[in-house]
XYZ file of C-alpha atoms in Angstrom:
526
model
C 36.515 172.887 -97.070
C 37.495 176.538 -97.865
C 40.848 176.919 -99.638
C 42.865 178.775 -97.015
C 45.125 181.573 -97.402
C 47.681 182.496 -94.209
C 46.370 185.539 -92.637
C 49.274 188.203 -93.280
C 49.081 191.852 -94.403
C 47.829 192.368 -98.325
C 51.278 194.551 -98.718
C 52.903 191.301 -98.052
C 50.934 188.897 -99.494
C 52.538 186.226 -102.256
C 50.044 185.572 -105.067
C 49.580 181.454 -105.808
C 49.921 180.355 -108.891
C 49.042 176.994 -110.194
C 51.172 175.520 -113.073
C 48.862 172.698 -115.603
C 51.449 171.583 -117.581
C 53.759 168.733 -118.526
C 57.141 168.022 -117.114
C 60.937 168.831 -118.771
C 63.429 166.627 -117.029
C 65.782 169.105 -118.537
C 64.373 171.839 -116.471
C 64.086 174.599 -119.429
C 60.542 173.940 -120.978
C 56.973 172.961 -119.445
C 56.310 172.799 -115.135
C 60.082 172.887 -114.731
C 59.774 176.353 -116.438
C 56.986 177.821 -114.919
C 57.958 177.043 -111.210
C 60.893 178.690 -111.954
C 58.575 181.829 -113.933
C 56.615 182.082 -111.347
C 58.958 182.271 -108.410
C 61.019 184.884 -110.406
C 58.047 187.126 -110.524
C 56.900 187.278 -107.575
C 54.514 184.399 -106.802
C 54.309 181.049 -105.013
C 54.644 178.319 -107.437
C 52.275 175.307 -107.534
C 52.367 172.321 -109.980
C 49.824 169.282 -111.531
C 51.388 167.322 -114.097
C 49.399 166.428 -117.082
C 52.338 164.633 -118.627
C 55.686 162.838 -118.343
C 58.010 164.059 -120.868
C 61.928 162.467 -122.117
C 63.030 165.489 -123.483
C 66.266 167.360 -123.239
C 67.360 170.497 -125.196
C 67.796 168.345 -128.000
C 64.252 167.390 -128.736
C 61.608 165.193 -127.240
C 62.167 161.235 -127.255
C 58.806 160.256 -125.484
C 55.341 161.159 -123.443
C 53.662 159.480 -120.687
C 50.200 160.790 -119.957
C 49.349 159.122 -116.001
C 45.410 158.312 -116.056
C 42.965 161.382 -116.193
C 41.495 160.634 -112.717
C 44.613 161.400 -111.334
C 45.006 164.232 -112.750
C 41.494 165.363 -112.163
C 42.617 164.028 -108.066
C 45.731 166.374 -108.274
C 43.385 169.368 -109.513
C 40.966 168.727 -106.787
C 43.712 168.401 -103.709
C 45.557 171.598 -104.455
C 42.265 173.799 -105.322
C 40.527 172.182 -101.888
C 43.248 173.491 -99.817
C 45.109 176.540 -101.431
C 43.182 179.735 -102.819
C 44.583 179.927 -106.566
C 44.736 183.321 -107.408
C 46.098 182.344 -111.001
C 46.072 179.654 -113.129
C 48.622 178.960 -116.148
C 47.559 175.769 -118.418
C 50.585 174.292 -120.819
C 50.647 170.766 -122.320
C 47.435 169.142 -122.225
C 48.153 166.243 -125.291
C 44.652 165.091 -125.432
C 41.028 165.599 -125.673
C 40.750 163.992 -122.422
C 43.116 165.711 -120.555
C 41.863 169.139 -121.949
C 37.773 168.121 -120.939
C 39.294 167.313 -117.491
C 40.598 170.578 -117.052
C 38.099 172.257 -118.013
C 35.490 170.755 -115.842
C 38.043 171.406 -113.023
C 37.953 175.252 -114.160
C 34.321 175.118 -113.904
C 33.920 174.299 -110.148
C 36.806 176.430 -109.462
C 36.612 179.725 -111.374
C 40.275 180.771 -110.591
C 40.278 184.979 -110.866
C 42.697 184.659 -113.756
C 43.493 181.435 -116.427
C 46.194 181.633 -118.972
C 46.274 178.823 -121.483
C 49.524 178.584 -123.920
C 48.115 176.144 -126.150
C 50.957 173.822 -127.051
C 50.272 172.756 -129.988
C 52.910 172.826 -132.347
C 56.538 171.257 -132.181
C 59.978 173.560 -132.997
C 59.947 171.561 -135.749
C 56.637 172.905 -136.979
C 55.107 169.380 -136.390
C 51.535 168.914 -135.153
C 51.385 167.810 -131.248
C 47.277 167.095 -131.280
C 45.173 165.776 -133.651
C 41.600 167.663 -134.581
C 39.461 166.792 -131.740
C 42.008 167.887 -128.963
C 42.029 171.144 -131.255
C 38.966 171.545 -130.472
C 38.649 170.659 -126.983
C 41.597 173.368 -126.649
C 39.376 175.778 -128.136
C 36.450 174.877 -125.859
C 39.151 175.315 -122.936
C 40.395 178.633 -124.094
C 36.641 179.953 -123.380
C 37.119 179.759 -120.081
C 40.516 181.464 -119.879
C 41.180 185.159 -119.331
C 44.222 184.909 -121.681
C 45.493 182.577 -124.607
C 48.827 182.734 -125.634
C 49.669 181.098 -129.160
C 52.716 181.830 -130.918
C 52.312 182.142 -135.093
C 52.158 178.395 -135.966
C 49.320 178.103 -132.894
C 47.413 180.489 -134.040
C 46.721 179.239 -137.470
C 46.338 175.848 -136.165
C 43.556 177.152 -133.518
C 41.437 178.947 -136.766
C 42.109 176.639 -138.988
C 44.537 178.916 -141.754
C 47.946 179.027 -142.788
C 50.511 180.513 -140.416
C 50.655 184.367 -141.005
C 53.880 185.736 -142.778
C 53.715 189.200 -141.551
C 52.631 190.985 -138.320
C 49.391 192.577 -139.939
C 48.148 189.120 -141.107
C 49.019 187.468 -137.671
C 47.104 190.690 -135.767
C 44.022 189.676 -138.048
C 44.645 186.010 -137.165
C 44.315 187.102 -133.361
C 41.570 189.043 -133.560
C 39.663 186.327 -135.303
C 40.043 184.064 -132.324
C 39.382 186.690 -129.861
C 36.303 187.104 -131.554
C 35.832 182.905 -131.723
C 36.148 182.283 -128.054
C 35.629 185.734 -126.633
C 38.842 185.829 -124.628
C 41.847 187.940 -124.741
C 44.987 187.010 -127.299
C 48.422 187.703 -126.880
C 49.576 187.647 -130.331
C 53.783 187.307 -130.266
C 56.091 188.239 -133.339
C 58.789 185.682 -132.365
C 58.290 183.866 -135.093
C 58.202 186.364 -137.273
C 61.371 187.701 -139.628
C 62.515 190.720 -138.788
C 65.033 192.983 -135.836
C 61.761 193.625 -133.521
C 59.544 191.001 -131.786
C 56.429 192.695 -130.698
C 53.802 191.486 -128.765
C 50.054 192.709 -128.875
C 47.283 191.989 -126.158
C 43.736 191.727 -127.924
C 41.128 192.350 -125.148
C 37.526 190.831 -125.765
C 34.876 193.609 -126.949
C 32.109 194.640 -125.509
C 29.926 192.001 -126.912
C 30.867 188.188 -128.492
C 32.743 188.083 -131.695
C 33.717 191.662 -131.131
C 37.759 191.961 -130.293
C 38.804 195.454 -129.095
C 42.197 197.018 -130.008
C 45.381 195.571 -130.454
C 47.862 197.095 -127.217
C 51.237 196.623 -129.208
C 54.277 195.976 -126.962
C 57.637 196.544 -129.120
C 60.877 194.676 -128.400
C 64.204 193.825 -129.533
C 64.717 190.612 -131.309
C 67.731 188.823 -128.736
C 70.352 186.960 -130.733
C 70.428 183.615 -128.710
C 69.781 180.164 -129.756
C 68.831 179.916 -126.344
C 65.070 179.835 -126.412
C 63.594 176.636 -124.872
C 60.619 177.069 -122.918
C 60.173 180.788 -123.996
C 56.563 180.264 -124.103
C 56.275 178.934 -121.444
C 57.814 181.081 -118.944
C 56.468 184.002 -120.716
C 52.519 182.972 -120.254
C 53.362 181.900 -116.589
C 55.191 185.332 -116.116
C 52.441 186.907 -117.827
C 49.719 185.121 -115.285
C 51.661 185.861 -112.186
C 52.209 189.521 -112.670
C 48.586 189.773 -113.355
C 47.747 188.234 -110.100
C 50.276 190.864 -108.599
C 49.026 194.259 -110.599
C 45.618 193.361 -111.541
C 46.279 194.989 -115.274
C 46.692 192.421 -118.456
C 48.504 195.362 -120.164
C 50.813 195.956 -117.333
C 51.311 192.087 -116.608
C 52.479 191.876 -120.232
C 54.662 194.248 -120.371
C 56.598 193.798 -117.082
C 56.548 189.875 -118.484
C 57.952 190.596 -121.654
C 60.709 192.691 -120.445
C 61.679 190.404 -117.779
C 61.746 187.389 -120.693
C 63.439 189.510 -122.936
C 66.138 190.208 -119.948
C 66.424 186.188 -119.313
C 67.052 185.430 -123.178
C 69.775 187.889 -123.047
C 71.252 186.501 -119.491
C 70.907 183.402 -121.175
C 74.574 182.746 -122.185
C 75.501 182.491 -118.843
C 74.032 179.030 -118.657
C 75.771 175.867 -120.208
C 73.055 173.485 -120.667
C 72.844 170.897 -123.603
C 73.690 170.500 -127.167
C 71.101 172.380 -128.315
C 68.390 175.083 -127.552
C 68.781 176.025 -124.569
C 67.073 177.229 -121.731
C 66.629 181.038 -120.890
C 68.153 182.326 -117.741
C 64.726 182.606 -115.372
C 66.379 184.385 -112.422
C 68.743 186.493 -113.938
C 67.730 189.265 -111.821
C 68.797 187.259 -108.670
C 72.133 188.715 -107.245
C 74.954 186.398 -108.942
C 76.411 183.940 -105.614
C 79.879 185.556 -105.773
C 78.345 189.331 -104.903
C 76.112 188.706 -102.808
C 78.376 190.651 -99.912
C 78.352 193.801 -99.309
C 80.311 196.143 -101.917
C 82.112 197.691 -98.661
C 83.465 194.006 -97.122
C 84.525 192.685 -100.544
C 86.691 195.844 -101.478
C 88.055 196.248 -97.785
C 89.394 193.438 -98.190
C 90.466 193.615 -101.916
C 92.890 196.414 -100.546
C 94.014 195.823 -97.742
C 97.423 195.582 -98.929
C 97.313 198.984 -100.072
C 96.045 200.329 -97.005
C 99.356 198.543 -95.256
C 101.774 200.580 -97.855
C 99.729 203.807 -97.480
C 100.365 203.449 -93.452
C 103.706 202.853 -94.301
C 104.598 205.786 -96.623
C 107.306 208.182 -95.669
C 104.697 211.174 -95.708
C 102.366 209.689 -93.633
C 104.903 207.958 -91.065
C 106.719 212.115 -90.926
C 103.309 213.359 -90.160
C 102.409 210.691 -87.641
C 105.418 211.204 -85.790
C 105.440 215.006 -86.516
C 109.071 214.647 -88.278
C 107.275 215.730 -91.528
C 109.158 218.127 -93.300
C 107.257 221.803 -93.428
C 107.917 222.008 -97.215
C 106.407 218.887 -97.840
C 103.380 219.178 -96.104
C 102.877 222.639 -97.772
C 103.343 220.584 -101.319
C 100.699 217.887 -100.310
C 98.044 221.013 -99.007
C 98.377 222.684 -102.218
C 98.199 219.466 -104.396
C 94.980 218.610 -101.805
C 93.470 221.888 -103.046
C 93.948 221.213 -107.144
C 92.289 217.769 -106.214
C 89.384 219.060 -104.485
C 88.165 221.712 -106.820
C 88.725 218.444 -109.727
C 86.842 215.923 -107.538
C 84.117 218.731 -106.567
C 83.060 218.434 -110.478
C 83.279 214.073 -110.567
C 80.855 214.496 -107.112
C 78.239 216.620 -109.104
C 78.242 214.378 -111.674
C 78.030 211.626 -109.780
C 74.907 213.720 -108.206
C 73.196 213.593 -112.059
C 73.414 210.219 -112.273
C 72.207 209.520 -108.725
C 68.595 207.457 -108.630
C 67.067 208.604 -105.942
C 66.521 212.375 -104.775
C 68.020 211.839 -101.092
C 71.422 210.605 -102.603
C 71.516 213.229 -105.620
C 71.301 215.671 -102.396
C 74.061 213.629 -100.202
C 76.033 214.168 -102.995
C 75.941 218.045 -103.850
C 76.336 218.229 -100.238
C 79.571 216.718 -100.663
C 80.535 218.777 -103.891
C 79.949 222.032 -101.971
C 81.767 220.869 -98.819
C 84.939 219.931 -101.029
C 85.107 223.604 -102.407
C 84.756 224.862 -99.268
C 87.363 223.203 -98.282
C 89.725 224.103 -100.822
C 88.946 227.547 -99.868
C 89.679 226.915 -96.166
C 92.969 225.487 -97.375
C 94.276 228.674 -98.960
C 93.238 230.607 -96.016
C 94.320 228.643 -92.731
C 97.004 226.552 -94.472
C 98.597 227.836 -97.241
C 97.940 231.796 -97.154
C 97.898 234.040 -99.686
C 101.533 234.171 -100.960
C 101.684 233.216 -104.406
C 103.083 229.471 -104.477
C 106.212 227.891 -106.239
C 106.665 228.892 -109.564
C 104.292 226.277 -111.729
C 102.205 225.516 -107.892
C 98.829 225.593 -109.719
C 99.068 222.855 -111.861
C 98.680 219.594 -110.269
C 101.380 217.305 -110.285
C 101.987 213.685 -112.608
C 99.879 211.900 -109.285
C 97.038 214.185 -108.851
C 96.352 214.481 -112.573
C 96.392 210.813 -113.291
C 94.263 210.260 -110.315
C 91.855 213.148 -111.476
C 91.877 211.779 -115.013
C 90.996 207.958 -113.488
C 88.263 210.090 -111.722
C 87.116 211.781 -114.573
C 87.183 208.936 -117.128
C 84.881 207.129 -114.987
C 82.258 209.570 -115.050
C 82.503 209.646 -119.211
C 81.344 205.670 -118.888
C 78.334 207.016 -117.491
C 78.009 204.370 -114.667
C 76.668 205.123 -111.276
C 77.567 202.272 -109.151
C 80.723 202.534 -110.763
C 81.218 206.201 -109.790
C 80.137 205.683 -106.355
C 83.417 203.527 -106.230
C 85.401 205.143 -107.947
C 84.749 208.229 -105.279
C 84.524 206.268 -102.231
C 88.493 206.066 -101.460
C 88.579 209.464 -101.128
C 85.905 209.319 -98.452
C 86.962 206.291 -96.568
C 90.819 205.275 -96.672
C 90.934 209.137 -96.158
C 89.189 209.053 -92.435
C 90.810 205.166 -91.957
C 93.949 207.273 -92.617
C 93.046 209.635 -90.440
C 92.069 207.579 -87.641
C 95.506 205.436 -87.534
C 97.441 208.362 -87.651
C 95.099 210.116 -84.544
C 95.349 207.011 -82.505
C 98.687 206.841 -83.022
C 98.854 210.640 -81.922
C 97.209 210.286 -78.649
C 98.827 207.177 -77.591
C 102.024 209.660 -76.262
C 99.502 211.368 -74.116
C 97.764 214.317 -73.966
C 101.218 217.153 -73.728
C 102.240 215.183 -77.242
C 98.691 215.932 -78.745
C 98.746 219.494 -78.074
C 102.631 220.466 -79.009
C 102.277 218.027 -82.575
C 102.990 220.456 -85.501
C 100.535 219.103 -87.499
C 97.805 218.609 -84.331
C 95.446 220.776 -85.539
C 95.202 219.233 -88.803
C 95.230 215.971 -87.359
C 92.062 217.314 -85.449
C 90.407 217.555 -88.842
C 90.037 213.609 -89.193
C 87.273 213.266 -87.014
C 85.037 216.046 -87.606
C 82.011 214.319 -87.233
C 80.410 215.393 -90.696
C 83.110 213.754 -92.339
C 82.796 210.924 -90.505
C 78.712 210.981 -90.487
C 79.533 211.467 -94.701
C 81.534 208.698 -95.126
C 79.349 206.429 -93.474
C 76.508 207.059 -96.004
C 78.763 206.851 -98.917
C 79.161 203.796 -97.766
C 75.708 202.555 -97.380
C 75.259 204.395 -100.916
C 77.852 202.480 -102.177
C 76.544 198.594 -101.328
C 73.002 199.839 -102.193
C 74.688 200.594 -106.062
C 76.172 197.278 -105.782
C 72.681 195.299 -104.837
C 71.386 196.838 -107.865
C 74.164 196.915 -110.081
C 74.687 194.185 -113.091
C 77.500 191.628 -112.862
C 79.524 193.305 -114.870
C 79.014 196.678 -113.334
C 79.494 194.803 -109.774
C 83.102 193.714 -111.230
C 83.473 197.272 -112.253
C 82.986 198.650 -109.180
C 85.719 196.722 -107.760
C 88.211 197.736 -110.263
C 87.526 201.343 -109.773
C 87.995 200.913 -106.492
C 91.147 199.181 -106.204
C 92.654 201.839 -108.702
C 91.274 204.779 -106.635
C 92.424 203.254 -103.765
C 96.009 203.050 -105.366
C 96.213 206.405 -106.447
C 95.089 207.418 -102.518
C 98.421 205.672 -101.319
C 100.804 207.412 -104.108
C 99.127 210.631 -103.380
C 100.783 210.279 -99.653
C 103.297 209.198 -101.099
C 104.248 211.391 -103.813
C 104.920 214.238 -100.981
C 108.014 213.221 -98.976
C 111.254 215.357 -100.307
C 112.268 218.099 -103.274
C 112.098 214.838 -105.696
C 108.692 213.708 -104.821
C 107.468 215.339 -108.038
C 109.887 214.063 -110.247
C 109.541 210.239 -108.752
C 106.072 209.416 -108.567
C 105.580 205.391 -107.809
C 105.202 202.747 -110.017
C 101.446 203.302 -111.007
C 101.220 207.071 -110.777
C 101.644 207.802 -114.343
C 98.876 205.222 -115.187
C 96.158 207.274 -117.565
C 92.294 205.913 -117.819
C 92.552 203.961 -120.988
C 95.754 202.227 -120.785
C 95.541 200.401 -117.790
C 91.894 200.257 -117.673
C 89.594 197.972 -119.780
């Protein structure tokens, strides 16, 4: 029978990857590893056990190996059904078990084989005697990559373990040349800050390695580093089957790896080494809403005080003293031309082009509106003595603004500009409803109706919808600690959007700010 893959489009199409390996009760090291590997990188995981491990992060306290015709019957049952677009081989333990795969590969031909050859304990202890050596070796002829780290690869040519990254790049190229395969040589073991990796492709005839492709990387202080072989060779093996390129499945392999050491700390699990953090690019559980619903409702106290403000319950009602709605226009216009620079940076740091446009849009629309201010609202009589310079509320708000845009975040930005935007128009639309619910006459003779008007111009509207959408597409691909960041700058926009109503409602309003409006960026803020 035909191993069967579901008809479905080749855009959409998961690549299968088998998993030889033995098992890690503790879930960090051998099948355990690579199903999770696997999954993480884009492929469906399949698994045949060559072994029964009692391990834990602590160390390994025994093996069972089932009978070779069952594993040989495991081999034979997934391959008959399921087209195996990758293979990655771990723990094999004996000559046996290493012959039996090998015949298996030899009916098969999977399009792509990775073998880690584990060979050598933490500890630095032989796992195999000499003739499973060398059935590895006879295995790794028939594998498109091997992956050994340092103590490996001496054991697989028969030399000392290299010292230094030159002597373990000749080591590599020596096998290469042995079993005419390619050889991932890794520097983990190696002293040093940097851990590079280098892919040895097979030359053009036997015994003839081509170049080393080096692939730096940092060195990640953990202790956290069970299994990191293998997840890395059945990374390595599953983005091959999705790009088709050893050099790029390396590389997007090692950086994902190099990402899950350092997500590692997040996981408490064991005494000892621990495992690395496979799906550390998943969204964490407690942000997986949308930005929008989580910080709606992380203010929605605040939005009940700004309702409730003296300025905006005088302007709802149209009781709103002249003088201070002239102070809260002019204050409007020193915020605009501020927040017209934090939207054009926010524009530089945008990812995509659409949203770096969305955003200069909104720059240029917020000068243009200052402008319209001075001319419809607040003429061209020179203001107040000292009325261009923003008062204690505007300038703490624009320094909360600005601040923000020095930390060089983007989903960060996005919230920290989104108030403005949205508990501007939900301000807007209370106090319009509220408007029009005395009838039409009402509407038309409010002092402030035309202004009122303003709220639902449908650009705004149509504007704060996709800062919105910008805004939970930031937080999908935001960090955990930039997703709690976002939040934060939120919540403290959003609370300098209710004392900016509400620092305009008498001659003191300047002189009695509320209790956070003298807040600066750096004292309340971590």
């Amino acid at each position: 029978m035909e191993p069967h893959r579901a008809a479905t489009s080749p855009d959409t199409v998961i690549p299968n990857v088998l998993s030889i390996a033995g098992s890690d009760p503790s879930g960090g090291a051998g099948i355990q590893a690579d199903v999770k590997s696997i999954s993480a990188n884009g492929g469906y995981a399949l698994a045949v056990v060559t072994a029964l491990t009692a391990q834990n992060t602590m160390g390994v306290t025994g093996v069972h190996t089932p009978p070779v015709e069952f594993l040989r019957r495991q081999l034979d049952t997934v391959s008959d059904d399921i087209l195996l677009d990758a293979v990655k081989i771990g723990m094999l333990g004996s000559e046996e078990v290493a012959d039996c795969v090998a015949g298996w590969l030899d009916g098969v031909r999977p399009a792509a084989v990775v073998l880690d050859p584990v060979m050598v304990a933490t500890s630095g202890a032989r796992l195999l005697h000499d003739d499973a050596v060398r059935a590895v070796l006879r295995l790794a002829a028939r594998a498109s990559l091997v992956t050994p780290n340092i103590p490996e690869l001496a054991v697989l040519i028969g030399v000392e373990p290299a010292g230094s990254w030159q002597e373990a790049l000749r080591q590599g190229r020596e096998l290469a040349g042995r079993v005419g395969t390619a050889v991932l040589v890794k520097g983990g073991h190696l002293p040093g800050p940097r851990c590079p990796d280098a892919l040895i492709l097979p030359g053009e005839g036997a015994g003839r390695p081509g170049d080393a492709l080096v692939f730096d990387g940092r060195r990640v202080g953990t202790d956290n580093t069970h299994g990191t072989g293998c997840s890395l060779s059945s990374a390595i093996a599953t983005r091959y089957a999705v790009t088709g390129d050893w050099s790029a499945a390396v590389r997007e392999a090692k950086a994902w790896l190099e990402a899950a050491l350092g997500a590692s700390a997040s996981l408490r699990v064991g005494h000892g080494a621990g495992p690395v953090h496979h799906f550390h690019a998943l969204p964490d559980p407690r942000h997986r809403q949308p930005f929008t619903d989580l910080a709606w409702r992380d203010t929605a106290g605040l939005r009940r005080e700004i309702l409730q403000v003296p300025f905006v319950v005088g302007l709802t009602d149209g009781s709103l003293p002249a003088a201070d709605f002239a102070r809260y226009l002019r204050e409007d216009a020193l915020y605009l031309r501020e927040y017209a620079g934090v939207l054009a940076r926010t524009a530089s740091l945008a990812p995509t082009e659409a949203e770096q446009l969305f955003w200069l849009r909104c720059a240029a629309s917020c000068l243009e509106t200052e402008a319209e201010l001075h001319r419809s609202w607040l003429g061209t009589e020179p203001g107040p003595r000292g009325a261009d310079l923003p008062g204690p509320v505007t300038r703490a708000y624009c320094d909360h603004l600005v601040a923000t845009t020095a930390r060089g975040s983007y989903a960060e930005l996005v919230a920290a500009v989104l108030p403005c935007f949205w508990l501007y128009a939900a301000v807007g639309d209370y106090v319009r409803d509220q408007v029009r619910q005395d009838g039409g006459a009402a509407e038309a003779a409010h002092p402030y109706g035309a202004w009122i008007a303003t709220y639902a111009d449908p650009v705004f509207v149509e504007a704060t919808a996709e800062a919105k959408l910008i805004a939970d597409r930031a937080h999908r691909a935001a960090s955990p600690g930039e997703r709690d960041a976002m939040l934060l700058a939120f919540r403290w926009s959003a609370t300098y959007e209710r004392d900016f109503f509400d620092a305009h409602r008498g001659p003191s309003a300047d002189a009695a700010p509320t209790e956070h409006a003298d807040l600066r960026e750096g004292v309340v803020l971590p």
